[in-house]
CSV table of C-alpha atoms and ligand atoms in Angstrom, one decimal:
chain,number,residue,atom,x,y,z
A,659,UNK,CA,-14.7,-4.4,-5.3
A,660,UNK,CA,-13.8,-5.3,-8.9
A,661,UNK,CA,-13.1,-3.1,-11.2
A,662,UNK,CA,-10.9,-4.3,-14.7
A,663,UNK,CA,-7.6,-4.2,-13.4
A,664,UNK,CA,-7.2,-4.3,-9.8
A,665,UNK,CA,-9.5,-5.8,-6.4
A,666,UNK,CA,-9.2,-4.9,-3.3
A,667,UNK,CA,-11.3,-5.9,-0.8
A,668,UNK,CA,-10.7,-6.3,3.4
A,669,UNK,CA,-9.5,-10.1,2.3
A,670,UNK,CA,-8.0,-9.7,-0.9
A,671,UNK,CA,-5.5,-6.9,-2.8
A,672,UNK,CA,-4.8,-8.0,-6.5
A,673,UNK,CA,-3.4,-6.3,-9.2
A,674,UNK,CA,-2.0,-3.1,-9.8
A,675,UNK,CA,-4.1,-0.1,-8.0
A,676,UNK,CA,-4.9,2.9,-9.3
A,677,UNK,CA,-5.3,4.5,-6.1
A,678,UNK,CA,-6.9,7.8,-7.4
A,679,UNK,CA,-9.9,5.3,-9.3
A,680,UNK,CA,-9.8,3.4,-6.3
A,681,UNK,CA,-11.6,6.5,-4.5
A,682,UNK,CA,-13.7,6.9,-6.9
A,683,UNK,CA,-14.8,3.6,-6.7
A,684,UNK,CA,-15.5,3.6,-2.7
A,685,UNK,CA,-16.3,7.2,-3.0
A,686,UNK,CA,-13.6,8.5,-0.4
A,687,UNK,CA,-12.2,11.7,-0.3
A,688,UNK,CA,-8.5,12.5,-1.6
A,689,UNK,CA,-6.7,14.5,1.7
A,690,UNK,CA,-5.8,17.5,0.2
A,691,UNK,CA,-3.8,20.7,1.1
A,692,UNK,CA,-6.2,22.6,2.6
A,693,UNK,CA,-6.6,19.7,5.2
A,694,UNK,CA,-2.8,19.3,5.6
A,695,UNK,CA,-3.3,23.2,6.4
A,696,UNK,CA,-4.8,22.1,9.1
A,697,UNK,CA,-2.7,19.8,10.6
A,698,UNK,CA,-0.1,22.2,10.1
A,699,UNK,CA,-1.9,24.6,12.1
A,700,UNK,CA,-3.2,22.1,14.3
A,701,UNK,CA,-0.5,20.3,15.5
A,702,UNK,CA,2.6,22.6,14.4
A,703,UNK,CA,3.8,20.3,11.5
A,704,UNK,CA,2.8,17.7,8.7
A,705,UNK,CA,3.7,14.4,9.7
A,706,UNK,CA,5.9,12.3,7.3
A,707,UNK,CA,3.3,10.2,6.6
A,708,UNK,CA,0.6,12.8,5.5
A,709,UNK,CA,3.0,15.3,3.3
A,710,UNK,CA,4.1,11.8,1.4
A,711,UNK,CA,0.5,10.9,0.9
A,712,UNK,CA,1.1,7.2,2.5
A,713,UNK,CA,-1.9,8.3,4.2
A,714,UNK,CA,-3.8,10.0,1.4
A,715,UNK,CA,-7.2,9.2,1.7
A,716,UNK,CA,-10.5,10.0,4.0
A,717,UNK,CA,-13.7,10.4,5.1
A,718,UNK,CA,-15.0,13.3,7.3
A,719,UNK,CA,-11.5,14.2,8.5
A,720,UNK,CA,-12.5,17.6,8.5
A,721,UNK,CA,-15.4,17.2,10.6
A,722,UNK,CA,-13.2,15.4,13.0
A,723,UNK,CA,-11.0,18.5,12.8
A,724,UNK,CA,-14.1,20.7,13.2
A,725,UNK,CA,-15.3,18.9,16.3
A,726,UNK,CA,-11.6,18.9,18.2
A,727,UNK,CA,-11.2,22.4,17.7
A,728,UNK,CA,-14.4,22.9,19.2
A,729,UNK,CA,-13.4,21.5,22.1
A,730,UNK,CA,-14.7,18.1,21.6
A,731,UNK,CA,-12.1,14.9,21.3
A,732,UNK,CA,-12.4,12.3,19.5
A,733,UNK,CA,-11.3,8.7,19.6
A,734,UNK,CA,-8.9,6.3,17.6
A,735,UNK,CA,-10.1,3.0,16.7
A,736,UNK,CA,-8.0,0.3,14.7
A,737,UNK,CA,-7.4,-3.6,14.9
A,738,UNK,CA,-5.3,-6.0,13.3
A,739,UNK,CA,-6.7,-9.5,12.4
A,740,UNK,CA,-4.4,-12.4,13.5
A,741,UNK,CA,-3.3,-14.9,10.6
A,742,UNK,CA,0.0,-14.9,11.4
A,743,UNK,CA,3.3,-12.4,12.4
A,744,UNK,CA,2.9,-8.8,11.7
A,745,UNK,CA,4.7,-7.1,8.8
A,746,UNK,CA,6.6,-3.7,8.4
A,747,UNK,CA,3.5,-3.2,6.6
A,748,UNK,CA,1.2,-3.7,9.3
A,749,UNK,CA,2.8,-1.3,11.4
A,750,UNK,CA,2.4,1.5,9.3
A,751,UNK,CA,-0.9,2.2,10.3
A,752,UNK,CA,-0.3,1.7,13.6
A,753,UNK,CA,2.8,4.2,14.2
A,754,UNK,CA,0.5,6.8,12.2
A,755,UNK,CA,-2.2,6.0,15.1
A,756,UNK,CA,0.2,6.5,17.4
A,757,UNK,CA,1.3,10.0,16.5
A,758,UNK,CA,-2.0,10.8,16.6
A,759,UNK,CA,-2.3,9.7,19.8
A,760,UNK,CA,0.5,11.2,21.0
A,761,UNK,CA,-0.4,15.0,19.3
A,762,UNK,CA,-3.9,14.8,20.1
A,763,UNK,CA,-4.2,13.1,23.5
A,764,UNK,CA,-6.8,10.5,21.9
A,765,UNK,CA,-7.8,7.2,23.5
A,766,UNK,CA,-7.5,4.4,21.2
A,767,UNK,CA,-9.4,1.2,21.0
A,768,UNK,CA,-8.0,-1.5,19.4
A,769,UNK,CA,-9.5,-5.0,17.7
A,770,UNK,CA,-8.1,-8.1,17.5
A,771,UNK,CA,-10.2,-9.9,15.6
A,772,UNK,CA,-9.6,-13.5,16.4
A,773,UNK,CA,-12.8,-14.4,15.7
A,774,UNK,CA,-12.3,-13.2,11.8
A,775,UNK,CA,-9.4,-14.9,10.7
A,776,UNK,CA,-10.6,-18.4,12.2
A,777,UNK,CA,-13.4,-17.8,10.0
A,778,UNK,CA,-12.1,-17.0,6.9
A,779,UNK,CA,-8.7,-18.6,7.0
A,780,UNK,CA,-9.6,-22.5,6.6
A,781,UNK,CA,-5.9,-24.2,7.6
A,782,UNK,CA,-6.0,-21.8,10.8
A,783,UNK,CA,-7.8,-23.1,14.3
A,784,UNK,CA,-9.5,-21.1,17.2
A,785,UNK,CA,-6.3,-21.5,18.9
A,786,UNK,CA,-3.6,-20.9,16.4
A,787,UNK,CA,-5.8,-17.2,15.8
A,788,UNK,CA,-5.8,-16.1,19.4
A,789,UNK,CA,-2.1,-17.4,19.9
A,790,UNK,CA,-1.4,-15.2,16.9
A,791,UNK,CA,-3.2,-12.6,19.0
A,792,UNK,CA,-0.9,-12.4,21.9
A,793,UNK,CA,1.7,-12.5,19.6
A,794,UNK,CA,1.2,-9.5,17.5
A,795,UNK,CA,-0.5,-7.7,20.7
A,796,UNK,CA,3.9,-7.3,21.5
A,797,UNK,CA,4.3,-5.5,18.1
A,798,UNK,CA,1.4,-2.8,19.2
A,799,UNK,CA,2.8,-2.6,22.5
A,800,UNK,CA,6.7,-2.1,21.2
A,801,UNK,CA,5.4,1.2,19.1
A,802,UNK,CA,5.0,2.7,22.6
A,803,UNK,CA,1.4,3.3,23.1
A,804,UNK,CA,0.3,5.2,26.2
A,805,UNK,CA,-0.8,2.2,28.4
A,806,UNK,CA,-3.4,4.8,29.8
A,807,UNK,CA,-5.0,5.7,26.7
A,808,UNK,CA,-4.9,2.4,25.0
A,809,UNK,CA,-7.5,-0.4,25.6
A,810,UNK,CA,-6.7,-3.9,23.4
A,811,UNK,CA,-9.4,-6.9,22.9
A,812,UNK,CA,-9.6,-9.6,21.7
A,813,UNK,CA,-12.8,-10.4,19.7
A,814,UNK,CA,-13.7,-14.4,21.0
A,815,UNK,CA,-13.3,-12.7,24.7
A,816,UNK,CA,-14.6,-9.4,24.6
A,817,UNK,CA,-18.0,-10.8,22.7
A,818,UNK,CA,-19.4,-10.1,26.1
A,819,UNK,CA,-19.4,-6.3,25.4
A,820,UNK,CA,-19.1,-6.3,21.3
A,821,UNK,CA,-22.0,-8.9,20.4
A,822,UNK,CA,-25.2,-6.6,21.3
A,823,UNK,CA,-23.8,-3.3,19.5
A,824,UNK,CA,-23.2,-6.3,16.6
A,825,UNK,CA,-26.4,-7.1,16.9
A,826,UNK,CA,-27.7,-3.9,16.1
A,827,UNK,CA,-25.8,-3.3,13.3
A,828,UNK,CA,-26.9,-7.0,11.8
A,829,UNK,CA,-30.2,-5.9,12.1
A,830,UNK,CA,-29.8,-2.9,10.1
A,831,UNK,CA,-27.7,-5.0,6.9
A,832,UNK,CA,-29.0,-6.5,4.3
A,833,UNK,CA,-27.4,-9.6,2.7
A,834,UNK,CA,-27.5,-7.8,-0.3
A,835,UNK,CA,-25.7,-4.7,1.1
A,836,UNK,CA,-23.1,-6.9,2.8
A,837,UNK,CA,-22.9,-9.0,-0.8
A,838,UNK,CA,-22.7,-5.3,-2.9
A,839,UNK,CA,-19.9,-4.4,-0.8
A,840,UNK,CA,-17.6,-7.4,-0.2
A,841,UNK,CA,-18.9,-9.6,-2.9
A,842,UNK,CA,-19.9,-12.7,-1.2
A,843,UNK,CA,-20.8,-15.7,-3.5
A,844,UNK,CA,-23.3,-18.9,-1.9
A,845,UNK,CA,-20.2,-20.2,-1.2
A,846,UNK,CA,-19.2,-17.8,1.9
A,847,UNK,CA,-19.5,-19.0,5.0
A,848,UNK,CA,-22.8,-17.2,7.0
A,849,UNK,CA,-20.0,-16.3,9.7
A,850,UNK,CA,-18.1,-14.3,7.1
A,851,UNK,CA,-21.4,-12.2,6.5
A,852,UNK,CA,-22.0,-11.7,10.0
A,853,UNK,CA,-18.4,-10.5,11.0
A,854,UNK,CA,-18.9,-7.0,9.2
A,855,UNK,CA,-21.0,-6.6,12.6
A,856,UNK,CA,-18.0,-7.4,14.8
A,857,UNK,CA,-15.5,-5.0,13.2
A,858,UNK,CA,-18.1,-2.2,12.8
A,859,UNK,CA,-18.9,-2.6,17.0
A,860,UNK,CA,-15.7,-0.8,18.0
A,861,UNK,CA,-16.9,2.5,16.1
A,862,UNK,CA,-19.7,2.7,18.3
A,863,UNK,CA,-18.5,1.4,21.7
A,864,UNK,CA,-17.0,4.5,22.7
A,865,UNK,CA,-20.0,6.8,22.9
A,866,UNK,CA,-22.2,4.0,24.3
A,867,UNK,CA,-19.2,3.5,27.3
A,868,UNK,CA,-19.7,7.6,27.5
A,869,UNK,CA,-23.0,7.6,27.5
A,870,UNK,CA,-23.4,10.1,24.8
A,871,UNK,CA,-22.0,10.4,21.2
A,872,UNK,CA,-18.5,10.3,20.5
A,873,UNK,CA,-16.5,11.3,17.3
A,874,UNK,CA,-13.9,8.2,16.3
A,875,UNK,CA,-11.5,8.2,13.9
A,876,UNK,CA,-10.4,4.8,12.6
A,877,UNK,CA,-6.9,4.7,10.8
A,878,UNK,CA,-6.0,2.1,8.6
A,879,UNK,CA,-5.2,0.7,5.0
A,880,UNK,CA,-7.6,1.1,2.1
A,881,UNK,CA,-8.6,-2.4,1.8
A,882,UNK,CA,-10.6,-2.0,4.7
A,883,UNK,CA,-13.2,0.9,3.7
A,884,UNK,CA,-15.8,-2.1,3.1
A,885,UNK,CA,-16.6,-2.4,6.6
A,886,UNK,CA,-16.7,1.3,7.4
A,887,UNK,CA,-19.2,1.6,4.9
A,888,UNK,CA,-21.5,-0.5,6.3
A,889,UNK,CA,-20.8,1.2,10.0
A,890,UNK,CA,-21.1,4.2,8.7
A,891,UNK,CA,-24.9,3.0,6.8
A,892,UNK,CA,-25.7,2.0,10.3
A,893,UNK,CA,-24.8,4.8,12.2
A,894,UNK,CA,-27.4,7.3,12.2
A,895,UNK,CA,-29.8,4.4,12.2
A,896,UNK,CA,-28.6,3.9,15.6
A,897,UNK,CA,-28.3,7.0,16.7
A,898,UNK,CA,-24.6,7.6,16.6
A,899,UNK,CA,-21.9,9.7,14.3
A,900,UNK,CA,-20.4,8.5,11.7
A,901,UNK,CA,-17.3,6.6,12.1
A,902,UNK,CA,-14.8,8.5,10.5
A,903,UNK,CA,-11.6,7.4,8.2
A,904,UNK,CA,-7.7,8.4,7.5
A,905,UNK,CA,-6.5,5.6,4.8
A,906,UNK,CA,-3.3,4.7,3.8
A,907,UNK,CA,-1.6,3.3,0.6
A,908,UNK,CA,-0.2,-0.2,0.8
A,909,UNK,CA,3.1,-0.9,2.0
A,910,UNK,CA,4.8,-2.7,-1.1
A,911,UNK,CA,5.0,-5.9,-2.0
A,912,UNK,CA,9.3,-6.8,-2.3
A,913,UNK,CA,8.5,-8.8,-5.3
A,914,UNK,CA,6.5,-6.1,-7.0
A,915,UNK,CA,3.1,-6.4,-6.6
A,916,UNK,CA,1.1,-3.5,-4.6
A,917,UNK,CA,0.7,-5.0,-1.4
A,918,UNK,CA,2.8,-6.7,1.5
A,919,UNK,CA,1.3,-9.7,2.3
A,920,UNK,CA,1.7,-12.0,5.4
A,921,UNK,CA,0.2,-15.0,2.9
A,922,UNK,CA,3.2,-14.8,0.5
A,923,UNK,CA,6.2,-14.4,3.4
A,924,UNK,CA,9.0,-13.6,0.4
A,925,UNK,CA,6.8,-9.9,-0.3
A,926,UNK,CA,7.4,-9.0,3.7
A,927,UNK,CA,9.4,-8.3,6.3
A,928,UNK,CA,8.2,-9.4,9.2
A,929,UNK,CA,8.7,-7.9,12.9
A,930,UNK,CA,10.4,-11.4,13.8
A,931,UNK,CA,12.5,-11.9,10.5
A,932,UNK,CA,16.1,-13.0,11.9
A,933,UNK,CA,18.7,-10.3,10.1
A,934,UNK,CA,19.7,-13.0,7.8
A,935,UNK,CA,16.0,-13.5,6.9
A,936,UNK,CA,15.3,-9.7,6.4
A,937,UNK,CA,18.9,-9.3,4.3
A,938,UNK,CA,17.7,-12.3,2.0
A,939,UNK,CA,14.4,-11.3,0.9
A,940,UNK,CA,15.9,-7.3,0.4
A,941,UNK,CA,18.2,-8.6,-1.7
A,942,UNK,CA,16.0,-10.6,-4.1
A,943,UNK,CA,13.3,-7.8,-3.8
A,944,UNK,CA,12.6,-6.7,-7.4
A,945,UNK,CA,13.6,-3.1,-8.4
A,946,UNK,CA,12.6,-0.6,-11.1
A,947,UNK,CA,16.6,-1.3,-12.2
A,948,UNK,CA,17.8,-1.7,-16.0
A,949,UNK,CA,19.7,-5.4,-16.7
A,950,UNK,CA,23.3,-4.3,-16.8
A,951,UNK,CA,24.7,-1.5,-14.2
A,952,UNK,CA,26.2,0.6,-18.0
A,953,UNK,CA,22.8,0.7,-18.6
A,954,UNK,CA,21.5,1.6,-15.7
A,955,UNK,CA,24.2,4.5,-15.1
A,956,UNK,CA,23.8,5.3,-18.8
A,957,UNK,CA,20.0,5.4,-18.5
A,958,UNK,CA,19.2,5.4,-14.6
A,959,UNK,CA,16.6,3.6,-13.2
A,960,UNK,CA,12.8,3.8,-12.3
A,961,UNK,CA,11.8,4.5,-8.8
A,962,UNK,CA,8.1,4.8,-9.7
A,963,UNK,CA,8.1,1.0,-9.8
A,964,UNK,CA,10.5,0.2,-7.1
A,965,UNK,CA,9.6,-1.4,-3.4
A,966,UNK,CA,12.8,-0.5,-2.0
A,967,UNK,CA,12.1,3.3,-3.1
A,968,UNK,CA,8.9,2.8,-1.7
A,969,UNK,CA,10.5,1.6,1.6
A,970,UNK,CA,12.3,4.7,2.0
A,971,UNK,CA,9.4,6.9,0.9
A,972,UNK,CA,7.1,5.1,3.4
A,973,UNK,CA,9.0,5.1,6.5
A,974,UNK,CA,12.8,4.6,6.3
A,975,UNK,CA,14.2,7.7,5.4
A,976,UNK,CA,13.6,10.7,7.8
A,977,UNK,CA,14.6,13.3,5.7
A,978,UNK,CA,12.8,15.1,2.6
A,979,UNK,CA,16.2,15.8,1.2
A,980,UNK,CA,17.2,12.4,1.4
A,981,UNK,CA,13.7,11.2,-0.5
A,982,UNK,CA,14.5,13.3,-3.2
A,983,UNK,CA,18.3,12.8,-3.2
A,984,UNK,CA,17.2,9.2,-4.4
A,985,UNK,CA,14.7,9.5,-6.3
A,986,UNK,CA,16.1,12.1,-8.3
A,987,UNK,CA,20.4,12.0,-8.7
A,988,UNK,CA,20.8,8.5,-7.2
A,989,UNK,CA,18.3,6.4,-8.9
A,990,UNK,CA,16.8,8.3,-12.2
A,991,UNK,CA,19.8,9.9,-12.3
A,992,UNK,CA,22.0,6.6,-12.6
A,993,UNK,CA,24.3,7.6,-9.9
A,994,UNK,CA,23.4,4.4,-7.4
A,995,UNK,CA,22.9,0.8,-8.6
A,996,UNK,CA,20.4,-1.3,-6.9
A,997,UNK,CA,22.8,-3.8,-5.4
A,998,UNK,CA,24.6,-0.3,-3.4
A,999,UNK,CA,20.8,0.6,-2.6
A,1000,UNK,CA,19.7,-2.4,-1.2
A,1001,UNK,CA,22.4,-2.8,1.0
A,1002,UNK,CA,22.5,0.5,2.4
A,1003,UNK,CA,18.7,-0.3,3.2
A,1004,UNK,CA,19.3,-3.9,4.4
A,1005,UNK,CA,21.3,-2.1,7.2
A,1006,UNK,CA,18.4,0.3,8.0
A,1007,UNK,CA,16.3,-2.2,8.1
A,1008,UNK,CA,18.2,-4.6,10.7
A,1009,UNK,CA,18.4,-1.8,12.9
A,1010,UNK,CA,14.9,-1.1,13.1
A,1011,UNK,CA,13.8,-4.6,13.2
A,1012,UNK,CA,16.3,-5.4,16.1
A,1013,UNK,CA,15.5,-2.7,18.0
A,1014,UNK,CA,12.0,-3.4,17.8
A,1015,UNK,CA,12.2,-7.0,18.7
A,1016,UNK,CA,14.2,-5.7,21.8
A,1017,UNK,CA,11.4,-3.7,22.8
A,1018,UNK,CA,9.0,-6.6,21.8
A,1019,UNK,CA,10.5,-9.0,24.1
A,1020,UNK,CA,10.4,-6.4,27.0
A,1021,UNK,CA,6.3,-7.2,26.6
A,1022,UNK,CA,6.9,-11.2,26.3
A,1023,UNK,CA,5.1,-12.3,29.8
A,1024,UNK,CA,2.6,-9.2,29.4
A,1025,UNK,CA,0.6,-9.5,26.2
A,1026,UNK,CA,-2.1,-11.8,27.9
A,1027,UNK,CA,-2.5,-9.4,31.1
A,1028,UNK,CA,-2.6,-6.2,28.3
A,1029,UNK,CA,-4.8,-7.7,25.9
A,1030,UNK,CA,-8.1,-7.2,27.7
A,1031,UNK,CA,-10.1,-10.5,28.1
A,1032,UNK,CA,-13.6,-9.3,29.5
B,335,TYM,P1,-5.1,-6.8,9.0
B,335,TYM,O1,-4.6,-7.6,10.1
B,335,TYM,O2,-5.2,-7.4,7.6
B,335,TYM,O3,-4.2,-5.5,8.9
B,335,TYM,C1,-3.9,-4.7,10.0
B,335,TYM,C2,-3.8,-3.3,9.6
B,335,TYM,O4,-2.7,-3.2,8.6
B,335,TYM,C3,-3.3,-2.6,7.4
B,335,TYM,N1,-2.5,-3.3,6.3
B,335,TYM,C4,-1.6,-2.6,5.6
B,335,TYM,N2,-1.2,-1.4,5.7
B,335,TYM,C5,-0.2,-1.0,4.8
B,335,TYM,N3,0.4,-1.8,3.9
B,335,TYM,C6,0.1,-3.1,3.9
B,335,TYM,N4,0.7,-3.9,3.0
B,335,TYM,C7,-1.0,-3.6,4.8
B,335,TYM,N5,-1.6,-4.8,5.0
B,335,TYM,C8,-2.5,-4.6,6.0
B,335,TYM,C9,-4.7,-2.9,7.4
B,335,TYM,O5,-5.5,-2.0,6.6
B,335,TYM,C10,-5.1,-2.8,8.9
B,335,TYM,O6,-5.2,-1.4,9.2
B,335,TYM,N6,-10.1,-6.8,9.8
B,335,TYM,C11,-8.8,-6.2,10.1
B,335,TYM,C12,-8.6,-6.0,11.6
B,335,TYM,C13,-9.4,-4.8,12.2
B,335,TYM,C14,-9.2,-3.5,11.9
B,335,TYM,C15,-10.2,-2.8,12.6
B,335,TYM,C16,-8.4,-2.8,11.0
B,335,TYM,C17,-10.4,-4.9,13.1
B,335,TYM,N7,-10.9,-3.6,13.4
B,335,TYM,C18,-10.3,-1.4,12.5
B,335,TYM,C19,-8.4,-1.5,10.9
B,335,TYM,C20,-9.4,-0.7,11.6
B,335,TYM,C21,-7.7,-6.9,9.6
B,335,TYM,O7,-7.7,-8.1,9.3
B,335,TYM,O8,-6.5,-6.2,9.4
């Protein structure tokens, strides 16, 4: 989706985003207080992700709302597509689908889309993708899923049951609406413009498994709305509801830009960094700080800009109080320099990667038996 200064697309984030013209754009709907009302209400609390407007972004999350306190539940849907290790980014959409989970007792179905990343990634191979799969199948699986609720494919296996709902929603895409919405050029592959078909399946797999129609709610980052709006163009064609959405910002980039990247390994931390790895890419991460620390305690510093005030914001600090502690006194107040603040989160961040790779490992001779092959 190009607009002057920023893309993003399901395969490409670039430049900086103006989130706020970014809805406009794809024509979502900002989450707003009346629905974190109703989670509060719902549920008994605003979860950290929604009252910092990580998640900040929907579509028909109040009909979702409307149908589960009618009685009626809905399903999760989400996926990750396999080009290599998962990223602290990565999991944030995840741990949000697993709260959900958890607070609303929802199934969830979950995509690995092997079949995507072989297609649009030319130095990877059939097997490098689904090797990936099983790999990053552990980092679901260490978030704690319930084992009961969760069902995890893989694409090139589970074609079996995903190809004919693909089917019907190729026959109801245009090449020009799949061109409008992810901008193909004559040089795309014809695979690329089919696999909208495989990542919309999912949406609908749940009410045809039920027999009847079933509302899902599909969590993720921004970047993928393009697919959901041609699931949701084929919907009632089919017969079925709307997919809805819950999007989330990007998790930052560490040098800066908007968007952690598995392509560019120095803007990520990744779920299998070593703590020497994760300690030297924190510590060359850029920051909003000034060039000398009597400037910067003179002047403070400028968490707007700042990854490592994002990292906190996102996920690594628990506490409101503490959020604001930095942002305010610490950082724009002058009273922490960005050398103190990196360390303190370098050791954070250890923690929670070691602790996660301990769980991970718990999984290692599991991911093929829990990743569902037929
Ligand atoms: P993938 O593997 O690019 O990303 C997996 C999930 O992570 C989100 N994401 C991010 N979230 C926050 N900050 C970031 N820096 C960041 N980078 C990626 C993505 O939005 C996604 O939710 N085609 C998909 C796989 C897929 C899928 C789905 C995703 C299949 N079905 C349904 C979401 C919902 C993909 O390649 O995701």
């Amino acid at each position: 989706m190009p607009s002057e200064e920023f893309i993003v697309t399901p395969w490409e984030v670039e430049g900086h985003v103006d989130y706020n013209k970014l809805m406009l754009l794809f024509g979502t709907q900002p989450i707003d207080d009346e629905l974190l009302a109703r989670f509060q209400k719902l549920v008994g609390e605003i979860p950290l992700m929604l009252r910092r407007q990580v998640f900040f972004s929907h579509r028909d999350l109040d009909w979702i709302l409307d149908t589960y306190e009618a009685g009626e539940k809905f399903v999760l849907y989400t996926g990750r597509g396999p080009s290599g290790q998962t990223h602290l980014g990565h999991l944030m959409p995840w741990m949000f689908t697993k709260y959900l989970q958890d607070v609303f007792g929802a199934d969830l179905y979950f995509q690995m889309t092997d079949d995507e990343k072989f297609l649009q990634k030319d130095e990877l191979s059939a097997n490098a993708t689904r090797s990936f799969s099983y790999d990053n199948c552990l980092d679901l699986i260490a978030l704690g899923f319930d084992p009961e609720k969760t069902r995890i494919f893989l694409d090139t296996e589970y074609v079996k049951t995903l190809y004919p709902i693909a089917l019907e929603v190729a026959k109801r895409i245009t090449f020009s609406a799949a061109r409008a919405v992810f901008g193909f050029d004559a040089s795309a592959n014809i695979g690329m413009i089919f696999f909208t078909s495989m990542q919309s399946a999912p949406a609908f797999l749940p009410s045809i498994l039920a027999g009847r129609n079933v509302p899902v709610l599909i969590p993720c980052a921004i970047d993928q709305d393009p697919h959901f709006r041609i699931a949701r163009d084929a919907a009632p064609k089919m017969g079925y509801y709307k997919p809805a959405l819950i999007y989330s910002r990007f998790f930052p980039s560490l040098l800066g830009m908007d968007k952690m990247s598995a392509s560019l390994p120095d803007t990520s931390i990744f779920t299998t960094d070593t703590p020497e790895e994760a300690r030297k890419k924190i510590s060359n991460a850029f920051t909003g700080g000034r060039p000398t620390a009597e400037e910067q305690r003179r002047l403070g510093a400028n968490p707007d800009i700042c990854p490592i005030y994002d990292l906190y914001l996102f996920h690594f600090f628990e506490k409101d109080e503490d959020v604001a502690k930095l942002y305010n006194a610490e950082c724009k107040g002058g009273n922490i320099l960005c050398g103190e603040d990196k360390q303190r989160l370098i050791k954070i961040v250890v923690d929670f990667v070691k602790e996660h790779q301990r769980k991970r490992r718990q999984y290692l001779d599991k991911a093929r038996e829990i990743l569902q092959v037929g």
